[in-house]
Amino acid sequence: MNTQLAPDSTDLPEWLSRLNEPQREAVLSTDGPVLMLAGAGTGKTAALTARLAWLLRQRLAWPSEILCVTFTNKAAREMRERVGHLIGPAVEGMPWLGTFHAIAAKMLRRHAELVGLTSNFTILDTDDQLRLLKQLIQAEGVDDKRWPARQLAGLIDRWKNRGLNPADLDALENEAYANGRGQRFYALYQDRLRSINACDFGDLLLHMLNIFRRERDVLEQYQQRFRYVMVDEYQDTNAVQYLWLRLLAQGRRNICVVGDDDQSIYSWRGAEVANILRFEKDFPGAKVIRLEQNYRSTPHILGAASGLIEENSERLGKTLWTELDGGDKVRIVGVWDAPEEARRVGEEIERLEREGCPLDAIAILVRAQFQTREFEDRFLQIGLAYRIVGGFRFYERAEIRDALAYLRLIASPSDDLAFERIWNTPKRGLGDKTLEKLHRYARAQSIPLLRAAIEIADTDELPARARGTLVALARDFARWRDESARLTPAELARTVLDESGYTAALQAERSTDANGRLENLSELARAMEEYETLSDFLEHVSLVMDNDNSADEAKVTVMTMHGAKGLEFDQVFLPGWEEGVFPSQRSLDEGGLASLEEERRLAYVAITRARKRCTILHAANRRIYGQWTSSIPSRFIAELPEVHVVEESSMSGGASLWRAQWSEQSDPFAHVARNQPGKVASRGPGWQRAAAQPLNTAPRRIAETGRSAASMAGKARPEFARGTRVFHEKFGYGTVVEQEGNKLEIEFENGGHKRVLDSFVKVA
């Protein structure tokens, strides 16, 4: 049963008196389980830090008797510093304040022999993990191009995040790799790790979870040691973290978790919002304390965000409020296309700068990284300083540099730096010794590396396989150079990426990171459509890359919504709020209602990053697969309460906003999502709306320009229109994205992007 200390207010330290009433309640409720449900900008870090300081100040526990878990080393460092400012150096003696992995590693060093390791075990980094897995794959005679090591590493990491050992995998999980050999490879990998006295990051928690489950005396030792358990960002815990924490806290039950179910946006990393939703069930009698006073944003920003998130059914519920006065309504701006979107944002930022707003108080938050390209190009044109946070500038990303290296070598066969970058990218089985011989031969003959590859392949200097690979590569470049005279730069880029195997290699990875890189390559091709020749485009890129702002200069922040969590800015721009972009079509196709709710939580996080002003933009047209197509505004725009938003239009020629016609009947999840059958939600700003289109279909888009399928060469079968769901005997289910004659471009659910004949496909 929860008890609350109630000291006389005059006895409270000054730092505790500064907290609001719910914050103080969370600090003083020291016995039993506590859920601190902290909304965006409500001072949860101050409350959590004060609670830790109070436990130490009142001598309710020694520093070594408190387990305090954070998600990042930075958060742990900041908490230690803050507590030190409040109560002095006592916090320095806290050995159990740190990240999940750091604390689990410390425990595992003490009990390593219980899982077949010794205390000096090595923790592998990603590169070592991939090398080890590749060795196992090759030893088993499996094609590592069809079943790459990176894919297996991702699966094993997912299994470990869910607390699954090899023996725990079911038939479906087993089928996820190498046609039913997932379990075997997982077991082989774990055996190999033990043989070299090593583990990966996933093992740190999984091994300790296994020890706690098997060794009751070890678990009881830690349950007695920790008088108090405190956890930050509880909504971001995955299954293994949740199970580990629950076992540790079941002893004394003095656990306090801090989190916000409305900000759970990392399911792709294994986070499960259900962990925070079932806290009261896991710990009966838990006290739930809601921190709802927001210290960051204006009333209209909070009202818009709160109205939007209320559409979710999987939440505990809270209402943010603020004592701040006034403020602008959230602006909804419709523009004609993506270039105008970038121009409009650039003009707004220049105006704000003239009015005295510093650039580093302004942020542009995008759903996907490929969206940054339009803004980067525009800002470079007008000389506006910016920085990309959480990633590289568009043309600095590895996959873009690779693609550009191919194009540079086509334009200039003497570009040895470009050749060195892509000669074995994607992997072609060429080793370092081959490159060394190419360099020696090229220097001796005073010729470029590509020419050296052609000539040395006609000798016996290299093994037959390497000679054949180099000849094939040289022929590819000769063909691409000929095609560059008749193809547009964009068509050439797409051809090169496909025929080189680069696209296929990324598709084979089947990871979120690979999907993002593919999106970036698609955006690169779209960028090239604005240029008549390859040399014009390459010159543009050179000028872009030469742009280097001073490091200490104030800059506009450009980053993803995921990366912005925990940050705040005076002015926030949110571009690309269209169906298929945000919410992401891939997320909806793969996750249905659960993914829709997470996308909505991401929208909530994005809006609440703004302190003073928030601007949401959507474009009526986007370039999709090389064609201009109309775009439907995001359902999230329609869900914003009308009283908190104002609708503007900057469409070319004074065109009015594109108005979506929403229908409750068209969305099978409309009533479920609000958990109130029959309810009609409040209308957005002038929108005729209800909920959304069906989640399992691509957004309905109307082509504005470009050739119709009927005009394309070949005998096209009309039933395979864009967006048609189809089945292929080899690749499985997919969706048609383009049709040219009797050839179909299909995005397969498990096989990636393929080009197939329509005679091998049937409508699903």
Coordinates of N, CA and C in Angstrom, one line a residue, residues 333-344 578 617-623 628-632 648-658 702-705:
V333 N -0.7 25.2 -43.5 CA -0.4 25.9 -44.8 C -0.4 24.9 -45.9
G334 N -1.2 25.1 -46.9 CA -1.3 24.3 -48.1 C -0.4 24.9 -49.2
V335 N 0.4 24.1 -49.8 CA 1.3 24.7 -50.9 C 1.1 23.8 -52.1
W336 N 1.5 24.3 -53.3 CA 1.3 23.6 -54.5 C 2.2 22.3 -54.6
D337 N 3.5 22.4 -54.3 CA 4.3 21.3 -54.5 C 5.5 21.3 -53.5
A338 N 6.4 20.3 -53.5 CA 7.5 20.3 -52.5 C 8.5 21.4 -52.7
P339 N 8.8 21.8 -53.9 CA 9.7 23.0 -54.1 C 9.1 24.3 -53.4
E340 N 7.8 24.5 -53.6 CA 7.2 25.7 -53.0 C 7.1 25.5 -51.5
E341 N 7.0 24.3 -51.0 CA 7.0 24.1 -49.6 C 8.4 24.6 -49.0
A342 N 9.5 24.2 -49.7 CA 10.8 24.6 -49.2 C 11.0 26.2 -49.4
R343 N 10.4 26.7 -50.5 CA 10.5 28.2 -50.7 C 9.7 28.9 -49.6
R344 N 8.5 28.4 -49.3 CA 7.7 29.1 -48.3 C 8.4 29.1 -46.9
E578 N 1.2 14.6 -45.4 CA 0.3 14.1 -46.4 C 0.2 12.6 -46.2
L617 N 2.7 22.0 -42.8 CA 2.6 22.2 -44.2 C 2.2 20.9 -44.9
H618 N 1.5 21.0 -46.0 CA 1.2 19.9 -46.9 C 1.2 20.3 -48.3
A619 N 1.6 19.5 -49.2 CA 1.7 19.9 -50.6 C 0.6 19.2 -51.4
A620 N 0.0 19.9 -52.3 CA -1.0 19.3 -53.2 C -0.4 18.3 -54.2
N621 N 0.9 18.4 -54.5 CA 1.5 17.6 -55.5 C 2.9 17.2 -55.0
R622 N 3.2 15.9 -55.2 CA 4.5 15.4 -55.0 C 5.0 14.6 -56.2
R623 N 6.3 14.6 -56.4 CA 6.8 13.7 -57.5 C 7.0 12.3 -57.0
W628 N 4.5 13.7 -61.5 CA 3.8 14.5 -60.6 C 2.4 13.9 -60.3
T629 N 2.1 13.8 -59.0 CA 0.8 13.2 -58.6 C 0.2 14.0 -57.5
S630 N -1.1 14.0 -57.4 CA -1.7 14.8 -56.4 C -1.6 14.0 -55.1
S631 N -1.6 14.8 -54.0 CA -1.4 14.2 -52.7 C -2.6 14.6 -51.8
I632 N -3.0 13.6 -50.9 CA -4.1 13.8 -50.0 C -3.5 14.3 -48.7
E648 N -4.2 28.4 -43.8 CA -3.7 29.4 -44.7 C -3.5 28.7 -46.1
S649 N -3.3 29.4 -47.1 CA -3.0 28.9 -48.4 C -2.0 29.7 -49.1
S650 N -1.0 29.1 -49.7 CA 0.0 29.8 -50.4 C 0.2 29.2 -51.8
M651 N -0.9 28.6 -52.3 CA -0.8 27.9 -53.6 C -0.6 28.9 -54.7
S652 N 0.2 28.4 -55.7 CA 0.5 29.3 -56.8 C -0.8 29.6 -57.5
G653 N -0.9 30.9 -58.0 CA -2.1 31.4 -58.7 C -3.3 31.5 -57.8
G654 N -3.1 31.6 -56.5 CA -4.2 31.8 -55.6 C -5.1 30.6 -55.5
A655 N -4.6 29.4 -55.8 CA -5.5 28.2 -55.8 C -5.8 27.9 -54.3
S656 N -7.0 27.4 -54.1 CA -7.5 27.1 -52.7 C -6.9 25.8 -52.3
L657 N -7.0 25.6 -51.0 CA -6.5 24.4 -50.4 C -7.1 23.1 -51.0
W658 N -6.4 22.1 -51.2 CA -6.9 20.8 -51.5 C -7.7 20.3 -50.4
I702 N -4.0 11.1 -57.9 CA -4.5 11.3 -59.2 C -3.3 11.9 -60.0
A703 N -2.9 11.2 -61.1 CA -1.8 11.7 -61.9 C -2.1 13.0 -62.5
E704 N -1.1 13.9 -62.4 CA -1.2 15.3 -63.0 C -0.5 15.3 -64.4
T705 N 0.6 14.6 -64.5 CA 1.3 14.6 -65.8 C 1.9 13.3 -66.0

